[in-house]
Amino acid sequence: PLYAEEQKANLVEDVNALARDFLRSLRRGFLVSPPSLERLRELAKQLAGSRNLEQIRKKEPLERYLLVYFIKCLDLKR
């Protein structure tokens, strides 16, 4: 856990950018058939386990954050 506000904000922005880049490559397929909640959970788990995020030890909260962020990015309510 980071306690310095600036470092925490930088980490959040880095994770968000990584998630956006990850989704960017998958969006074309999502236009054909929108992902299910289970599919998004698997994608969040896959990204949380990636080499880029291996230093974050608490994977479960990270996976939940990524899932919520994926839904926000994809705006699946529409």
Tab-separated table of C-alpha atoms in Angstrom:
chain	number	residue	atom	x	y	z
A	1	PRO	CA	0.000	0.000	0.000
A	2	LEU	CA	1.155	3.490	-0.837
A	3	TYR	CA	0.546	6.276	1.638
A	4	ALA	CA	1.988	9.198	-0.305
A	5	GLU	CA	-0.859	10.788	-2.256
A	6	GLU	CA	1.239	11.654	-5.307
A	7	GLN	CA	2.622	8.113	-5.626
A	8	LYS	CA	-0.839	6.640	-5.157
A	9	ALA	CA	-2.276	8.904	-7.874
A	10	ASN	CA	0.561	7.949	-10.226
A	11	LEU	CA	-0.029	4.238	-9.607
A	12	VAL	CA	-3.762	4.584	-10.242
A	13	GLU	CA	-3.106	6.436	-13.497
A	14	ASP	CA	-0.561	3.819	-14.585
A	15	VAL	CA	-3.001	0.966	-13.890
A	16	ASN	CA	-5.778	2.818	-15.712
A	17	ALA	CA	-3.554	3.410	-18.746
A	18	LEU	CA	-2.523	-0.239	-18.777
A	19	ALA	CA	-6.181	-1.310	-18.605
A	20	ARG	CA	-7.158	1.044	-21.450
A	21	ASP	CA	-4.330	-0.272	-23.623
A	22	PHE	CA	-5.335	-3.838	-22.810
A	23	LEU	CA	-8.962	-3.175	-23.798
A	24	ARG	CA	-8.026	-1.250	-26.928
A	25	SER	CA	-6.773	-4.414	-28.571
A	26	LEU	CA	-9.998	-6.268	-27.710
A	27	ARG	CA	-12.612	-3.636	-28.563
A	28	ARG	CA	-13.122	-4.694	-32.172
A	29	GLY	CA	-14.250	-8.131	-31.022
A	30	PHE	CA	-16.508	-6.561	-28.407
A	31	LEU	CA	-18.413	-4.753	-31.166
A	32	VAL	CA	-19.358	-8.098	-32.694
A	33	SER	CA	-20.388	-9.684	-29.403
A	34	PRO	CA	-20.293	-7.715	-26.144
A	35	PRO	CA	-18.395	-9.442	-23.335
A	36	SER	CA	-20.243	-11.107	-20.495
A	37	LEU	CA	-19.502	-10.313	-16.880
A	38	GLU	CA	-17.649	-13.610	-16.568
A	39	ARG	CA	-15.506	-12.755	-19.599
A	40	LEU	CA	-14.641	-9.379	-18.063
A	41	ARG	CA	-13.693	-11.105	-14.800
A	42	GLU	CA	-11.351	-13.412	-16.705
A	43	LEU	CA	-9.802	-10.464	-18.530
A	44	ALA	CA	-9.278	-8.622	-15.230
A	45	LYS	CA	-7.672	-11.725	-13.748
A	46	GLN	CA	-5.442	-12.090	-16.805
A	47	LEU	CA	-4.312	-8.464	-16.637
A	48	ALA	CA	-3.776	-8.573	-12.851
A	49	GLY	CA	-1.519	-11.593	-13.333
A	50	SER	CA	0.527	-9.955	-16.069
A	51	ARG	CA	4.198	-9.162	-15.733
A	52	ASN	CA	3.456	-5.423	-15.639
A	53	LEU	CA	1.429	-5.730	-12.423
A	54	GLU	CA	3.359	-8.511	-10.702
A	55	GLN	CA	4.655	-6.219	-7.932
A	56	ILE	CA	1.138	-5.558	-6.646
A	57	ARG	CA	0.656	-8.254	-4.041
A	58	LYS	CA	-3.062	-7.976	-3.289
A	59	LYS	CA	-4.475	-9.407	-6.500
A	60	GLU	CA	-8.125	-9.760	-5.467
A	61	PRO	CA	-8.737	-6.021	-4.883
A	62	LEU	CA	-6.777	-5.266	-8.054
A	63	GLU	CA	-8.970	-7.650	-10.059
A	64	ARG	CA	-12.123	-6.023	-8.657
A	65	TYR	CA	-10.791	-2.566	-9.484
A	66	LEU	CA	-9.931	-3.644	-13.024
A	67	LEU	CA	-13.384	-5.192	-13.497
A	68	VAL	CA	-15.101	-1.963	-12.450
A	69	TYR	CA	-12.744	0.072	-14.611
A	70	PHE	CA	-13.380	-2.194	-17.617
A	71	ILE	CA	-17.117	-1.702	-17.215
A	72	LYS	CA	-16.629	2.054	-16.939
A	73	CYS	CA	-14.420	2.139	-20.041
A	74	LEU	CA	-16.739	-0.010	-22.102
A	75	ASP	CA	-19.861	1.737	-20.790
A	76	LEU	CA	-21.845	-1.493	-20.996
A	77	LYS	CA	-25.061	0.133	-19.799
A	78	ARG	CA	-25.820	1.433	-23.298
